[in-house]
CSV table of N, CA and C in Angstrom, one decimal:
chain,number,residue,atom,x,y,z
A,15,PRO,N,-1.8,-9.3,-7.9
A,15,PRO,CA,-2.8,-10.5,-8.0
A,15,PRO,C,-3.4,-10.9,-6.7
A,16,PHE,N,-2.9,-10.1,-5.6
A,16,PHE,CA,-3.6,-10.3,-4.2
A,16,PHE,C,-5.1,-10.0,-4.2
A,17,SER,N,-5.9,-10.6,-3.4
A,17,SER,CA,-7.3,-10.2,-3.2
A,17,SER,C,-7.4,-9.1,-2.3
A,18,THR,N,-8.5,-8.6,-2.2
A,18,THR,CA,-8.9,-7.5,-1.2
A,18,THR,C,-9.4,-8.1,0.1
A,19,GLY,N,-9.6,-7.3,1.0
A,19,GLY,CA,-10.2,-7.6,2.3
A,19,GLY,C,-9.3,-8.1,3.2
A,20,LEU,N,-8.3,-7.5,3.3
A,20,LEU,CA,-7.1,-7.7,4.2
A,20,LEU,C,-7.5,-7.8,5.6
A,21,GLY,N,-7.1,-8.8,6.3
A,21,GLY,CA,-7.4,-8.8,7.7
A,21,GLY,C,-6.1,-8.5,8.6
A,22,LYS,N,-6.2,-8.7,9.9
A,22,LYS,CA,-5.1,-8.4,10.7
A,22,LYS,C,-4.8,-9.6,11.7
A,23,LEU,N,-3.5,-9.7,11.9
A,23,LEU,CA,-3.2,-10.9,13.0
A,23,LEU,C,-3.6,-10.4,14.3
A,24,LYS,N,-3.9,-11.3,15.1
A,24,LYS,CA,-4.3,-11.1,16.4
A,24,LYS,C,-3.0,-10.9,17.4
A,25,TYR,N,-1.8,-11.2,16.8
A,25,TYR,CA,-0.4,-11.0,17.5
A,25,TYR,C,0.5,-10.8,16.4
A,26,GLY,N,1.7,-10.5,16.8
A,26,GLY,CA,2.7,-10.3,15.8
A,26,GLY,C,3.1,-8.9,15.6
A,27,PRO,N,3.9,-8.6,14.3
A,27,PRO,CA,4.3,-7.4,14.0
A,27,PRO,C,3.3,-6.3,13.8
A,28,PRO,N,3.9,-5.0,14.0
A,28,PRO,CA,2.9,-3.9,13.8
A,28,PRO,C,2.7,-3.5,12.3
A,29,GLY,N,1.8,-2.6,12.0
A,29,GLY,CA,1.7,-2.0,10.8
A,29,GLY,C,1.4,-3.0,9.7
A,30,GLN,N,1.9,-2.8,8.4
A,30,GLN,CA,1.5,-3.4,7.1
A,30,GLN,C,2.0,-4.9,7.4
A,31,SER,N,2.9,-5.3,8.2
A,31,SER,CA,3.4,-6.5,8.5
A,31,SER,C,2.3,-7.4,9.0
A,32,ARG,N,1.3,-6.7,9.7
A,32,ARG,CA,0.2,-7.5,10.3
A,32,ARG,C,-0.7,-8.0,9.1
A,33,LEU,N,-1.0,-7.1,8.0
A,33,LEU,CA,-1.8,-7.2,7.0
A,33,LEU,C,-1.0,-8.2,5.9
A,34,LEU,N,0.2,-8.3,6.0
A,34,LEU,CA,0.8,-9.2,5.0
A,34,LEU,C,0.7,-10.7,5.1
A,35,MET,N,0.6,-11.2,6.4
A,35,MET,CA,0.5,-12.5,6.7
A,35,MET,C,-0.8,-13.2,6.0
A,36,PRO,N,-2.0,-12.6,6.3
A,36,PRO,CA,-3.2,-13.1,5.6
A,36,PRO,C,-3.1,-13.1,4.1
A,37,SER,N,-2.6,-12.0,3.6
A,37,SER,CA,-2.2,-11.9,2.2
A,37,SER,C,-1.4,-12.8,1.5
A,38,ILE,N,-0.3,-13.2,2.3
A,38,ILE,CA,0.6,-14.3,1.8
A,38,ILE,C,-0.3,-15.6,1.8
A,39,HIS,N,-1.0,-16.0,2.8
A,39,HIS,CA,-1.8,-17.2,2.9
A,39,HIS,C,-2.7,-17.2,1.6
A,40,ARG,N,-3.5,-16.2,1.4
A,40,ARG,CA,-4.3,-16.2,0.3
A,40,ARG,C,-3.7,-16.2,-1.0
A,41,TYR,N,-2.5,-15.6,-1.3
A,41,TYR,CA,-1.9,-15.8,-2.4
A,41,TYR,C,-1.5,-17.2,-2.6
A,42,ILE,N,-0.9,-17.9,-1.6
A,42,ILE,CA,-0.3,-19.4,-1.8
A,42,ILE,C,-1.6,-20.3,-2.1
A,43,THR,N,-2.7,-19.9,-1.4
A,43,THR,CA,-4.0,-20.6,-1.6
A,43,THR,C,-4.3,-20.6,-3.1
A,44,LYS,N,-4.4,-19.3,-3.5
A,44,LYS,CA,-4.9,-19.1,-4.9
A,44,LYS,C,-4.1,-19.6,-6.0
A,45,PHE,N,-2.8,-19.6,-5.9
A,45,PHE,CA,-1.9,-19.6,-6.9
A,45,PHE,C,-0.8,-20.9,-6.8
A,46,GLY,N,-1.0,-21.4,-5.3
A,46,GLY,CA,-0.3,-22.6,-5.2
A,46,GLY,C,1.4,-22.4,-5.0
A,47,ARG,N,1.7,-21.2,-4.8
A,47,ARG,CA,3.2,-20.9,-4.7
A,47,ARG,C,3.1,-19.4,-3.9
A,48,ALA,N,4.2,-19.3,-3.1
A,48,ALA,CA,4.4,-18.1,-2.6
A,48,ALA,C,4.6,-16.7,-3.2
A,49,PRO,N,4.1,-15.6,-3.0
A,49,PRO,CA,4.4,-14.5,-3.6
A,49,PRO,C,5.9,-14.0,-3.8
A,50,ALA,N,6.2,-13.3,-4.9
A,50,ALA,CA,7.4,-12.7,-5.0
A,50,ALA,C,7.3,-11.5,-4.1
A,51,GLU,N,8.6,-11.1,-3.7
A,51,GLU,CA,8.6,-9.7,-3.0
A,51,GLU,C,8.1,-8.6,-3.8
A,52,SER,N,8.3,-8.7,-5.1
A,52,SER,CA,7.8,-7.6,-6.2
A,52,SER,C,6.3,-7.7,-6.2
A,53,ASP,N,5.7,-8.9,-6.0
A,53,ASP,CA,4.2,-9.0,-5.9
A,53,ASP,C,3.8,-8.2,-4.6
A,54,ILE,N,4.4,-8.5,-3.6
A,54,ILE,CA,3.9,-7.6,-2.3
A,54,ILE,C,4.2,-6.3,-2.5
A,55,GLN,N,5.3,-5.9,-3.1
A,55,GLN,CA,5.6,-4.5,-3.2
A,55,GLN,C,4.4,-3.9,-4.2
A,56,GLY,N,4.0,-4.4,-5.2
A,56,GLY,CA,3.1,-3.7,-5.9
A,56,GLY,C,1.7,-3.8,-5.3
A,57,HIS,N,1.4,-4.8,-4.5
A,57,HIS,CA,0.0,-5.0,-3.8
A,57,HIS,C,0.0,-3.8,-2.8
A,58,PHE,N,1.1,-3.8,-1.9
A,58,PHE,CA,0.9,-2.6,-0.9
A,58,PHE,C,1.4,-1.3,-1.3
A,59,LEU,N,1.9,-1.1,-2.5
A,59,LEU,CA,2.4,0.1,-3.0
A,59,LEU,C,3.5,0.7,-2.0
A,60,VAL,N,4.5,-0.1,-1.8
A,60,VAL,CA,5.5,0.1,-0.9
A,60,VAL,C,6.8,0.0,-1.6
A,61,SER,N,7.9,0.5,-1.1
A,61,SER,CA,9.4,0.2,-1.9
A,61,SER,C,9.7,-1.1,-1.7
A,62,ALA,N,10.7,-1.6,-2.5
A,62,ALA,CA,11.4,-2.9,-2.3
A,62,ALA,C,12.2,-2.9,-1.0
A,63,PRO,N,12.8,-2.0,-0.5
A,63,PRO,CA,13.4,-1.9,0.9
A,63,PRO,C,12.4,-2.3,2.0
A,64,SER,N,11.2,-1.6,1.8
A,64,SER,CA,10.1,-1.9,2.9
A,64,SER,C,9.7,-3.2,2.8
A,65,VAL,N,9.5,-3.8,1.6
A,65,VAL,CA,9.2,-5.2,1.6
A,65,VAL,C,10.1,-6.0,2.4
A,66,ASN,N,11.3,-5.8,2.0
A,66,ASN,CA,12.5,-6.6,2.6
A,66,ASN,C,12.5,-6.3,4.0
A,67,ALA,N,12.2,-5.3,4.5
A,67,ALA,CA,12.4,-5.0,6.0
A,67,ALA,C,11.1,-5.7,6.6
A,68,MET,N,10.0,-5.7,5.9
A,68,MET,CA,8.9,-6.6,6.5
A,68,MET,C,9.1,-8.1,6.6
A,69,MET,N,9.8,-8.6,5.5
A,69,MET,CA,10.1,-10.0,5.4
A,69,MET,C,11.2,-10.4,6.5
A,70,GLN,N,12.1,-9.4,6.7
A,70,GLN,CA,13.1,-9.8,7.8
A,70,GLN,C,12.5,-9.7,9.1
A,71,THR,N,11.5,-8.9,9.4
A,71,THR,CA,10.8,-8.6,10.7
A,71,THR,C,10.0,-9.9,11.0
A,72,LEU,N,9.3,-10.3,9.9
A,72,LEU,CA,8.5,-11.5,10.2
A,72,LEU,C,9.4,-12.9,10.4
A,73,THR,N,10.4,-12.9,9.7
A,73,THR,CA,11.3,-14.0,9.8
A,73,THR,C,12.1,-14.0,11.2
A,74,LYS,N,12.5,-12.9,11.7
A,74,LYS,CA,13.1,-12.8,13.2
A,74,LYS,C,12.0,-13.1,14.1
A,75,LYS,N,10.9,-12.8,14.0
A,75,LYS,CA,9.8,-13.1,15.0
A,75,LYS,C,9.4,-14.6,14.9
A,76,GLY,N,9.8,-15.3,13.9
A,76,GLY,CA,9.5,-16.7,13.7
A,76,GLY,C,8.2,-16.9,13.1
A,77,LEU,N,7.6,-15.9,12.5
A,77,LEU,CA,6.2,-16.0,11.8
A,77,LEU,C,6.2,-16.5,10.4
A,78,ILE,N,7.4,-16.4,9.7
A,78,ILE,CA,7.6,-17.0,8.4
A,78,ILE,C,9.2,-17.4,8.3
A,79,SER,N,9.3,-18.5,7.4
A,79,SER,CA,10.5,-18.8,7.0
A,79,SER,C,10.9,-18.5,5.5
A,80,ARG,N,12.1,-18.4,5.1
A,80,ARG,CA,12.3,-18.2,3.6
A,80,ARG,C,13.7,-18.5,3.6
A,81,ILE,N,14.1,-18.8,2.4
A,81,ILE,CA,15.4,-19.3,2.0
A,81,ILE,C,16.0,-18.1,1.2
A,82,PRO,N,17.0,-17.4,1.9
A,82,PRO,CA,17.8,-16.2,1.2
A,82,PRO,C,18.2,-16.7,-0.2
A,83,GLY,N,17.8,-15.7,-1.1
A,83,GLY,CA,18.3,-15.9,-2.5
A,83,GLY,C,17.3,-16.9,-3.4
A,84,VAL,N,16.4,-17.3,-2.7
A,84,VAL,CA,15.6,-18.5,-3.5
A,84,VAL,C,14.2,-17.5,-3.6
A,85,PRO,N,13.8,-17.3,-4.8
A,85,PRO,CA,12.5,-16.7,-4.9
A,85,PRO,C,11.3,-17.5,-4.6
A,86,ARG,N,10.3,-16.8,-4.1
A,86,ARG,CA,9.2,-17.4,-3.7
A,86,ARG,C,9.1,-18.6,-2.7
A,87,SER,N,10.1,-18.3,-1.9
A,87,SER,CA,10.5,-19.6,-0.9
A,87,SER,C,9.7,-19.1,0.6
A,88,ILE,N,8.8,-18.0,0.7
A,88,ILE,CA,8.2,-17.7,1.8
A,88,ILE,C,7.3,-18.8,2.4
A,89,GLN,N,7.6,-19.3,3.5
A,89,GLN,CA,6.5,-20.2,4.2
A,89,GLN,C,5.9,-19.6,5.5
A,90,LEU,N,4.6,-19.7,5.6
A,90,LEU,CA,4.1,-19.1,6.8
A,90,LEU,C,4.4,-20.2,8.0
A,91,LEU,N,4.7,-19.8,9.2
A,91,LEU,CA,4.9,-20.7,10.3
A,91,LEU,C,3.6,-20.4,11.3
A,92,VAL,N,2.7,-19.7,10.9
A,92,VAL,CA,1.6,-19.4,11.8
A,92,VAL,C,0.3,-20.4,11.2
A,93,PRO,N,-0.4,-21.1,11.9
A,93,PRO,CA,-1.6,-21.7,11.3
A,93,PRO,C,-2.4,-20.9,10.8
A,94,ALA,N,-3.2,-21.3,9.5
A,94,ALA,CA,-4.0,-20.3,8.9
A,94,ALA,C,-5.2,-19.8,9.7
A,95,HIS,N,-5.6,-20.7,10.7
A,95,HIS,CA,-6.9,-20.4,11.6
A,95,HIS,C,-6.5,-19.2,12.3
A,96,LEU,N,-5.3,-18.9,12.8
A,96,LEU,CA,-4.8,-17.8,13.7
A,96,LEU,C,-4.8,-16.5,12.7
A,97,LEU,N,-4.9,-16.6,11.5
A,97,LEU,CA,-4.6,-15.3,10.7
A,97,LEU,C,-6.0,-14.7,10.5
A,98,SER,N,-6.3,-13.5,11.1
A,98,SER,CA,-7.7,-12.8,11.0
A,98,SER,C,-7.6,-12.4,9.4
A,99,GLY,N,-8.7,-12.9,8.8
A,99,GLY,CA,-8.9,-12.3,7.3
A,99,GLY,C,-8.3,-13.3,6.3
A,100,ALA,N,-7.8,-14.5,6.7
A,100,ALA,CA,-7.0,-15.5,6.0
A,100,ALA,C,-8.0,-16.1,4.9
A,101,GLY,N,-9.3,-16.2,5.3
A,101,GLY,CA,-10.2,-16.9,4.3
A,101,GLY,C,-11.0,-15.9,3.7
A,102,GLU,N,-10.8,-14.5,3.9
A,102,GLU,CA,-11.6,-13.6,3.0
A,102,GLU,C,-11.1,-13.6,1.5
A,103,GLN,N,-12.0,-13.2,0.6
A,103,GLN,CA,-11.8,-13.1,-0.6
A,103,GLN,C,-11.8,-11.6,-1.2
């Protein structure tokens, strides 16, 4: 259910993690809740361990927060205006 037109962060983690933040923002804006890790896995066509590793990296860098064991608890800690591509559809 993610939209296309993924942008990149101007700072932060490398690789697909850079694409993930704007995608999470768009998902939350569209659906009013955070994506499940399985949603992210399906969108980026990566394994569940890869998604989990990206989530851990973003959490350690202070770019997102989440509550372990609580589905859809991802919260962005970066203002939307700093996410390149966050407003793209």
